Coordinates of C-alpha atoms and ligand atoms in Angstrom, one line a residue:
X700 CA 48.8 -17.0 16.0
X701 CA 47.3 -14.0 14.1
X702 CA 46.3 -10.5 15.2
X703 CA 43.9 -7.9 13.9
X704 CA 44.2 -4.2 14.7
X705 CA 41.2 -2.0 15.3
X706 CA 42.4 1.6 15.3
X707 CA 40.4 4.6 16.5
X708 CA 41.1 8.3 16.7
X709 CA 44.0 10.5 15.7
X710 CA 47.2 9.9 13.6
X711 CA 49.2 9.2 16.8
X712 CA 47.1 6.0 17.3
X713 CA 47.7 5.0 13.6
X714 CA 51.4 5.6 14.2
X715 CA 51.4 3.6 17.4
X716 CA 49.7 0.7 15.5
X717 CA 52.6 0.6 13.1
X718 CA 54.9 0.0 16.0
X719 CA 52.6 -2.7 17.4
X720 CA 52.6 -4.4 14.0
X721 CA 56.4 -4.3 13.8
X722 CA 56.8 -5.6 17.3
X723 CA 54.4 -8.6 16.7
X724 CA 56.0 -9.3 13.4
X725 CA 59.3 -10.0 15.2
X726 CA 57.6 -12.8 17.1
X727 CA 56.2 -14.2 13.9
X728 CA 52.7 -13.3 14.9
X729 CA 51.1 -12.4 11.6
X730 CA 48.5 -9.8 10.8
X731 CA 45.1 -11.2 9.9
X732 CA 43.0 -9.7 7.1
X733 CA 39.9 -9.7 9.3
X734 CA 38.6 -10.2 12.8
X735 CA 37.4 -13.6 11.6
X736 CA 40.9 -14.9 10.9
X737 CA 42.5 -13.4 14.0
X738 CA 43.3 -15.0 17.4
X739 CA 44.2 -11.6 19.0
X740 CA 42.1 -8.5 18.4
X741 CA 44.0 -5.4 19.5
X742 CA 42.0 -2.2 20.1
X743 CA 44.0 1.0 19.8
X744 CA 41.5 3.3 21.5
X745 CA 40.7 7.0 21.6
X746 CA 39.2 8.7 24.6
X747 CA 38.9 12.3 23.3
X748 CA 35.1 12.1 22.9
X749 CA 32.4 9.9 24.3
X750 CA 31.4 8.8 20.8
X751 CA 34.8 7.3 20.2
X752 CA 34.6 5.5 23.5
X753 CA 31.1 4.1 22.8
X754 CA 32.3 2.7 19.4
X755 CA 34.9 0.7 21.3
X756 CA 32.4 -0.7 23.8
X757 CA 30.0 -1.6 20.9
X758 CA 32.7 -3.5 19.0
X759 CA 34.2 -5.3 22.0
X760 CA 30.7 -6.5 23.1
X761 CA 30.1 -7.7 19.5
X762 CA 33.3 -9.6 19.3
X763 CA 33.0 -11.2 22.7
X764 CA 29.5 -12.2 21.9
X765 CA 30.1 -13.7 18.4
X766 CA 33.7 -14.9 18.9
X767 CA 34.1 -15.8 22.6
X768 CA 37.4 -17.6 21.9
X769 CA 39.2 -14.5 20.5
X770 CA 41.5 -12.7 22.9
X771 CA 41.0 -8.9 23.1
X772 CA 43.8 -6.5 24.0
X773 CA 43.0 -2.9 24.7
X774 CA 45.6 -0.2 24.4
X775 CA 45.6 3.5 23.6
X776 CA 43.8 6.3 25.5
X777 CA 41.2 4.3 27.4
X778 CA 43.6 1.6 28.7
X779 CA 44.5 3.3 32.0
X780 CA 40.9 4.1 33.0
X781 CA 39.6 2.1 35.9
X782 CA 36.0 2.6 34.9
X783 CA 36.7 1.3 31.4
X784 CA 38.5 -1.7 32.9
X785 CA 35.5 -2.4 35.2
X786 CA 33.0 -2.1 32.4
X787 CA 34.9 -4.5 30.1
X788 CA 36.0 -6.9 32.7
X789 CA 35.9 -10.5 31.5
X790 CA 35.8 -9.4 27.9
X791 CA 39.3 -8.0 27.6
X792 CA 42.4 -10.1 28.2
X793 CA 44.8 -7.3 28.8
X794 CA 44.6 -3.5 29.3
X795 CA 47.9 -1.8 28.7
X796 CA 49.1 1.7 28.0
X797 CA 50.9 2.0 24.8
X798 CA 54.2 2.8 26.5
X799 CA 54.0 -0.6 28.3
X800 CA 52.8 -2.5 25.3
X801 CA 56.1 -4.4 24.5
X802 CA 56.6 -5.5 28.0
X803 CA 53.0 -6.5 28.8
X804 CA 52.2 -8.3 25.6
X805 CA 55.4 -10.3 25.9
X806 CA 54.4 -11.3 29.4
X807 CA 51.1 -12.7 28.0
X808 CA 52.8 -14.4 25.1
X809 CA 55.2 -16.1 27.4
X810 CA 52.9 -17.1 30.2
X811 CA 49.6 -17.7 28.6
X812 CA 50.5 -18.9 25.2
X813 CA 54.0 -20.3 25.7
X814 CA 55.3 -18.6 22.7
X815 CA 59.0 -19.2 23.0
X816 CA 62.0 -17.0 22.1
X817 CA 60.5 -13.9 23.5
X818 CA 62.8 -13.6 26.5
X819 CA 65.9 -11.9 25.2
X820 CA 64.4 -9.2 23.0
X821 CA 63.4 -6.9 25.8
X822 CA 62.3 -3.6 24.3
X823 CA 62.3 -0.9 26.9
X824 CA 60.8 2.0 25.0
X825 CA 58.1 1.4 22.5
X826 CA 59.2 4.5 20.5
X827 CA 62.5 2.7 19.8
X828 CA 60.6 0.0 17.8
X829 CA 61.2 0.6 14.1
X830 CA 57.6 0.9 12.8
X831 CA 56.1 -1.2 10.0
X832 CA 55.0 1.7 7.8
X833 CA 51.6 1.0 6.4
X834 CA 52.0 3.5 3.5
X835 CA 55.0 3.3 1.1
X836 CA 55.4 7.0 0.5
X837 CA 53.8 8.9 3.5
X838 CA 55.0 8.3 7.1
X839 CA 53.9 9.6 10.5
X840 CA 56.6 10.0 13.0
X841 CA 55.8 10.8 16.7
X842 CA 58.4 13.3 17.9
X843 CA 56.9 13.5 21.3
X844 CA 54.2 12.0 23.4
X845 CA 52.0 13.1 26.2
X846 CA 51.0 16.7 27.2
X847 CA 51.6 19.1 30.1
X848 CA 49.0 21.6 29.2
X849 CA 45.9 20.3 30.9
X850 CA 43.3 22.1 28.9
X851 CA 40.3 21.8 31.1
X852 CA 38.2 19.6 28.6
X853 CA 41.0 17.3 27.5
X854 CA 41.8 13.8 28.5
X855 CA 45.2 13.5 26.7
X856 CA 47.4 14.5 29.7
X857 CA 45.7 11.7 31.8
X858 CA 45.6 9.1 29.0
X859 CA 49.1 9.7 27.6
X860 CA 50.9 11.1 30.7
X861 CA 53.4 13.9 30.8
X862 CA 55.2 15.3 27.8
X863 CA 58.2 13.4 26.6
X864 CA 60.3 14.4 23.6
X865 CA 62.2 11.8 21.7
X866 CA 65.9 12.3 21.2
X867 CA 66.6 14.3 18.0
X868 CA 69.1 11.6 16.8
X869 CA 66.3 9.0 16.9
X870 CA 63.9 11.2 14.9
X871 CA 66.6 12.1 12.4
X872 CA 67.7 8.5 12.0
X873 CA 64.1 7.4 11.3
X874 CA 63.6 10.2 8.7
X875 CA 66.9 9.5 6.9
X876 CA 65.9 5.8 6.6
X877 CA 62.5 6.7 5.2
X878 CA 64.0 9.2 2.7
X879 CA 66.4 6.5 1.6
X880 CA 63.4 4.3 0.9
X881 CA 62.1 7.2 -1.2
X882 CA 59.4 8.4 1.1
X883 CA 57.8 11.6 -0.2
X884 CA 56.0 13.0 2.8
X885 CA 56.8 13.0 6.5
X886 CA 54.4 14.0 9.2
X887 CA 55.9 14.9 12.6
X888 CA 53.4 14.2 15.3
X889 CA 52.9 15.5 18.8
X890 CA 50.2 17.0 20.9
X891 CA 52.1 20.3 21.1
X892 CA 55.0 20.1 18.7
X893 CA 56.1 23.6 19.5
X894 CA 57.1 22.6 23.0
X895 CA 59.4 19.8 21.7
X896 CA 62.8 20.0 23.5
X897 CA 65.5 17.4 23.7
X898 CA 68.7 18.5 25.4
X899 CA 69.5 21.7 23.6
X900 CA 67.3 21.2 20.6
X901 CA 64.0 22.9 20.4
X902 CA 61.4 22.5 17.6
X903 CA 62.7 25.1 15.2
X904 CA 66.2 23.7 15.6
X905 CA 64.9 20.2 14.9
X906 CA 63.2 21.5 11.8
X907 CA 66.5 23.0 10.6
X908 CA 68.2 19.7 11.0
X909 CA 65.5 17.9 9.1
X910 CA 65.7 20.5 6.4
X911 CA 69.3 19.6 5.8
X912 CA 68.6 15.9 5.1
X913 CA 69.2 15.5 1.4
X914 CA 66.2 14.4 -0.6
X915 CA 63.0 15.6 -2.1
X916 CA 60.3 15.2 0.5
X917 CA 57.5 17.3 2.1
X918 CA 57.4 17.9 5.8
X919 CA 54.2 18.5 7.7
X920 CA 53.7 18.8 11.5
X921 CA 50.7 18.5 13.8
X922 CA 49.7 20.1 16.2
X923 CA 50.9 23.6 17.3
X924 CA 49.6 25.3 20.4
X925 CA 49.0 29.1 19.9
X926 CA 50.6 29.9 23.3
X927 CA 53.9 28.3 22.1
X928 CA 54.1 29.5 18.5
X929 CA 57.3 31.5 18.6
X930 CA 58.7 33.9 16.0
X931 CA 61.6 31.6 15.6
X932 CA 59.2 28.8 14.5
X933 CA 57.2 31.0 12.2
X934 CA 60.4 32.0 10.5
X935 CA 61.6 28.4 10.2
X936 CA 58.3 27.4 8.6
X937 CA 58.3 30.2 6.1
X938 CA 62.0 29.8 5.1
X939 CA 62.1 26.0 4.7
X940 CA 61.7 24.4 1.3
X941 CA 60.5 21.2 2.8
X942 CA 58.0 22.4 5.4
X943 CA 54.6 22.5 3.7
X944 CA 52.5 25.6 3.6
X945 CA 50.0 24.1 6.0
X946 CA 49.7 25.4 9.6
X947 CA 47.5 23.5 12.0
X948 CA 46.7 26.0 14.8
X949 CA 43.8 25.0 17.0
X950 CA 41.9 28.0 18.3
X951 CA 39.2 26.0 20.2
X952 CA 37.1 29.1 20.8
X953 CA 36.8 32.7 19.6
X954 CA 35.9 34.0 23.0
X955 CA 38.4 35.1 25.7
X956 CA 36.3 34.0 28.7
X957 CA 35.8 30.5 27.2
X958 CA 39.5 30.3 26.4
X959 CA 40.2 31.1 30.0
X960 CA 37.8 28.5 31.2
X961 CA 39.5 26.0 28.8
X962 CA 42.8 26.8 30.4
X963 CA 44.3 27.7 27.0
X964 CA 46.6 30.5 28.1
X965 CA 46.2 32.9 25.2
X966 CA 43.7 35.5 24.0
X967 CA 42.0 35.9 20.7
X968 CA 44.1 39.0 20.1
X969 CA 47.2 36.8 20.4
X970 CA 45.7 34.2 18.0
X971 CA 44.8 36.9 15.4
X972 CA 48.3 38.3 15.7
X973 CA 49.9 34.9 15.1
X974 CA 47.8 34.3 11.9
X975 CA 48.8 37.7 10.6
X976 CA 52.4 37.0 11.3
X977 CA 52.3 33.6 9.6
X978 CA 50.7 35.1 6.5
X979 CA 53.0 38.0 6.4
X980 CA 56.1 35.9 6.8
X981 CA 55.1 33.9 3.7
X982 CA 54.4 37.1 1.7
X983 CA 57.7 38.6 2.7
X984 CA 59.5 35.4 1.7
X985 CA 57.8 35.4 -1.7
X986 CA 58.6 39.0 -2.3
X987 CA 62.3 38.4 -1.5
X988 CA 62.6 35.0 -3.1
X989 CA 64.4 35.0 -6.5
X990 CA 64.4 31.2 -6.9
X991 CA 60.7 30.2 -6.9
X992 CA 61.2 28.1 -3.8
X993 CA 57.7 27.0 -3.4
X994 CA 56.8 25.9 -6.8
X995 CA 53.3 26.8 -7.8
X996 CA 52.3 27.8 -4.4
X997 CA 54.4 31.0 -4.9
X998 CA 51.3 33.0 -5.5
X999 CA 49.0 31.3 -2.9
X1000 CA 48.7 31.9 0.8
X1001 CA 49.5 29.1 3.3
X1002 CA 46.6 26.9 4.4
X1003 CA 45.4 27.4 7.9
X1004 CA 43.6 24.7 9.8
X1005 CA 42.0 24.8 13.2
X1006 CA 40.2 22.8 15.9
X1007 CA 37.1 24.2 17.5
X1008 CA 34.9 23.0 20.4
X1009 CA 31.3 24.1 20.4
X1010 CA 29.1 23.9 23.5
X1011 CA 31.8 24.1 26.2
X1012 CA 30.0 24.3 29.6
X1013 CA 28.4 27.7 30.0
X1014 CA 29.1 28.8 26.4
X1015 CA 26.5 31.4 25.7
X1016 CA 25.1 32.3 22.3
X1017 CA 27.1 35.5 22.4
X1018 CA 30.3 33.7 23.2
X1019 CA 29.6 31.2 20.5
X1020 CA 29.0 34.2 18.1
X1021 CA 32.6 35.3 18.8
X1022 CA 33.8 31.9 17.5
X1023 CA 31.7 32.3 14.4
X1024 CA 33.1 35.8 14.0
X1025 CA 36.7 34.5 14.3
X1026 CA 36.0 31.9 11.7
X1027 CA 34.5 34.4 9.2
X1028 CA 37.5 36.7 9.8
X1029 CA 40.4 34.2 9.6
X1030 CA 38.8 32.3 6.6
X1031 CA 40.2 28.9 7.6
X1032 CA 41.0 26.3 4.9
X1033 CA 40.0 23.5 7.3
X1034 CA 38.4 23.3 10.7
X1035 CA 37.8 20.2 12.9
X1036 CA 34.6 21.2 14.7
X1037 CA 33.9 19.2 17.8
X1038 CA 30.8 19.2 20.0
X1039 CA 31.9 19.3 23.6
X1040 CA 31.9 15.9 25.3
X1041 CA 32.6 15.7 29.1
X1042 CA 35.6 13.6 29.9
X1043 CA 36.2 11.8 33.2
X1044 CA 39.3 13.1 35.1
X1045 CA 39.4 16.5 33.4
X1046 CA 38.8 19.8 35.2
X1047 CA 35.7 20.5 33.1
X1048 CA 34.1 17.2 34.1
X1049 CA 33.0 19.0 37.2
X1050 CA 31.2 21.7 35.2
X1051 CA 27.6 21.3 34.2
X1052 CA 27.4 20.2 30.5
X1053 CA 24.6 22.7 30.1
X1054 CA 24.5 23.3 26.3
X1055 CA 21.9 21.0 24.9
X1056 CA 22.8 18.4 22.2
X1057 CA 20.4 20.2 19.9
X1058 CA 22.2 23.5 20.4
X1059 CA 25.6 21.9 20.0
X1060 CA 24.4 20.5 16.7
X1061 CA 23.1 23.9 15.6
X1062 CA 26.4 25.6 16.5
X1063 CA 28.4 22.8 14.7
X1064 CA 26.3 23.2 11.6
X1065 CA 26.6 27.0 11.6
X1066 CA 30.4 26.8 11.8
X1067 CA 30.5 24.1 9.1
X1068 CA 28.6 26.4 6.8
X1069 CA 31.1 29.3 7.4
X1070 CA 34.0 26.9 6.8
X1071 CA 32.5 25.7 3.5
X1072 CA 32.3 29.3 2.3
X1073 CA 35.8 30.3 3.4
X1074 CA 37.4 27.1 2.2
X1075 CA 35.7 27.5 -1.2
X1076 CA 36.8 31.1 -1.4
X1077 CA 40.4 30.0 -0.6
X1078 CA 40.3 27.1 -3.1
X1079 CA 39.0 29.4 -5.9
X1080 CA 42.5 31.1 -5.8
X1081 CA 44.0 27.8 -7.0
X1082 CA 42.0 27.7 -10.2
X1083 CA 44.2 28.3 -13.2
X1084 CA 47.4 27.6 -11.3
X1085 CA 49.7 24.6 -11.8
X1086 CA 50.2 22.9 -8.5
X1087 CA 52.5 20.1 -7.3
X1088 CA 50.6 17.2 -5.9
X1089 CA 51.4 13.8 -4.3
X1090 CA 49.3 11.1 -5.9
X1091 CA 47.4 8.9 -3.5
X1092 CA 45.3 6.5 -5.5
X1093 CA 43.7 5.7 -8.7
X1094 CA 39.9 6.1 -8.7
X1095 CA 37.9 3.7 -10.7
X1096 CA 34.4 4.8 -10.0
X1097 CA 32.4 5.7 -13.0
X1098 CA 30.0 7.5 -10.8
X1099 CA 32.4 10.1 -9.4
X1100 CA 33.9 10.5 -12.9
X1101 CA 30.4 11.1 -14.3
X1102 CA 29.5 13.4 -11.6
X1103 CA 32.6 15.4 -12.0
X1104 CA 32.1 15.5 -15.8
X1105 CA 28.5 16.8 -15.3
X1106 CA 29.8 19.5 -13.0
X1107 CA 32.8 20.4 -15.2
X1108 CA 32.8 22.9 -18.0
X1109 CA 35.5 20.7 -19.5
X1110 CA 33.3 17.7 -19.7
X1111 CA 34.1 16.8 -23.3
X1112 CA 37.8 16.8 -22.9
X1113 CA 37.6 14.9 -19.7
X1114 CA 35.6 12.2 -21.4
X1115 CA 38.6 11.3 -23.5
X1116 CA 40.9 11.0 -20.4
X1117 CA 40.0 7.7 -18.7
X1118 CA 42.4 7.8 -15.8
X1119 CA 41.2 9.5 -12.7
X1120 CA 43.3 9.9 -9.6
X1121 CA 43.1 11.3 -6.1
X1122 CA 46.1 13.3 -4.8
X1123 CA 46.8 16.1 -2.3
X1124 CA 48.7 19.4 -2.3
X1125 CA 51.3 20.6 0.1
X1126 CA 48.5 22.5 1.7
X1127 CA 46.7 19.2 2.4
X1128 CA 43.9 19.8 -0.1
X1129 CA 42.5 16.9 -1.9
X1130 CA 42.7 17.0 -5.7
X1131 CA 40.9 14.8 -8.2
X1132 CA 42.8 14.9 -11.5
X1133 CA 42.6 13.3 -14.9
X1134 CA 45.3 12.0 -17.1
X1135 CA 45.4 10.0 -20.3
X1136 CA 48.6 8.3 -19.2
X1137 CA 48.9 6.0 -16.2
X1138 CA 50.5 7.8 -13.2
X1139 CA 52.5 6.1 -10.5
X1140 CA 50.9 6.2 -7.0
X1141 CA 53.2 8.1 -4.5
X1142 CA 54.7 10.3 -7.2
X1143 CA 54.8 14.1 -7.4
X1144 CA 53.0 15.5 -10.4
X1145 CA 52.1 19.0 -11.7
X1146 CA 48.4 19.5 -12.0
X1147 CA 46.6 22.4 -13.6
X1148 CA 43.6 23.2 -11.4
X1149 CA 40.4 23.7 -13.3
X1150 CA 37.7 23.7 -10.6
X1151 CA 37.4 24.4 -6.9
X1152 CA 35.1 22.9 -4.4
X1153 CA 34.8 23.6 -0.7
X1154 CA 36.8 20.5 0.3
X1155 CA 38.8 19.8 -2.8
X1156 CA 40.1 20.7 -6.2
X1157 CA 39.7 19.3 -9.7
X1158 CA 42.4 19.4 -12.3
X1159 CA 44.3 17.7 -15.1
X1160 CA 47.8 16.7 -15.6
X1161 CA 49.9 19.6 -16.9
Ligands
SAH146 N1 46.9 18.8 21.1 C1 45.9 19.3 20.3 C2 44.6 18.6 20.2 C3 44.4 17.2 20.8 S1 42.8 16.6 20.9 C4 45.6 20.8 20.7 O1 46.1 21.3 21.7 O2 44.9 21.4 20.0 C5 42.1 16.9 19.3 C6 40.9 17.8 19.4 O3 39.9 17.2 20.0 C7 41.1 19.1 20.2 O4 41.8 20.1 19.4 C8 39.7 19.5 20.5 O5 39.1 20.3 19.6 C9 39.0 18.1 20.5 N2 38.6 17.7 21.9 C10 39.5 17.4 22.9 N3 38.8 17.2 24.0 C11 37.4 17.3 23.7 C12 36.2 17.2 24.4 N4 36.2 16.9 25.7 N5 35.1 17.4 23.7 C13 35.1 17.8 22.4 N6 36.2 17.9 21.7 C14 37.4 17.7 22.3
SF4_147 FE1 44.7 18.3 25.1 FE2 45.4 20.9 25.5 FE3 47.3 19.0 25.5 FE4 46.1 19.6 23.2 S1 47.4 21.0 24.5 S2 46.5 17.6 24.0 S3 44.0 20.0 23.8 S4 45.6 19.2 27.0

């Protein structure tokens, strides 16, 4: 028996899929290279926006039409929804929430397929499964699941349930084992990592414990909620050598009235103050640091990323303008801009979705234009600096090489350097660089940045 995974949505789903893979491996159920070769097709679904949901329906309908014998299993953020179950009745063999995946899938394997030897390996908590990491140098570790915040637009607390923090020992054990295998980058995942708490360990304390693990690795975490970003956490970020200079702090809106309707529990003044504090604490650290802790990023500010929703019910042009103003002012490095999509079960579901699609698209585009400008402005500060990067892949495409060469003042020298690579910085900026030597994938390298683009940098090996 073989399975194929279809994964939608955020890093948490990709991380869950690594646990599903490890679990099925144990029962000698092999991963297929395509749907064609699979007996089971497992959908790890996302319910954050209607578009993600529609893609799932489209693909399931397609599979059940063309491959009626294949068994479809649906897990992730749509699995618990009764309307989804009704809609896909007869096409999906099993709907199961991720936390019940081990138990439920075993039941099916035992009863329907008589796959033996599954009785004694009862796995109570799916988070205790050691994942089958899909990348050999970057790993994503969920430190908590669920959410208690009930932002009025958001389905996560319904789809994933209440907040649960994994025991710190489990997280530390998982990281130590990855570092032993020479992993270079660890992402800690949670819907609101700042509210992590397990017994007496809060998030900054967990970070201190991770910092003490010996080894050269980068540490990144997603996502922080502005209402819970404490001074203790900002200090921990700025002082750590391992924590990357990348802060993901979703603002969602730049207007206080909309934030109130979103049930976000902070004001824009609070958000501004946080950004100021984060930037200041990095500057102070640099001024006091005598050991060049942060390599080439010494001279550069931390990267700030945000999430924004445009067209929340009742968002007026003026209220939207406040978001545009915030974006111009903060000068984000990255912003995930989302057009509001009404979600069943949420509080905002009852509000009239009264900003037209056309207007949502306009607002989305306008913010994207601001982002392009501010990101480019920030990226320009990298030019001339030598930056540490983590190498992701070798690029073979003549086209992008040619394009880059055409765009680069250094065209002639680049023409002599045939190897082109994609990498990223500690600030999660993509870097294309050239080298006349072959470079190992998953290694740290120092790159001299020669050119900045809105969403990336170009450089050469130093
Ligand atoms: N826990 C994170 C985000 C989780 S969902 C936080 O608190 O910020 C990821 C992003 O999807 C959100 O930041 C939001 O911008 C977007 N999103 C969530 N629900 C949405 C909806 N109903 N319509 C449009 N975007 C939405
Ligand atoms: Fe959703 Fe808000 Fe929880 Fe983030 S904090 S997952 S946006 S409810």
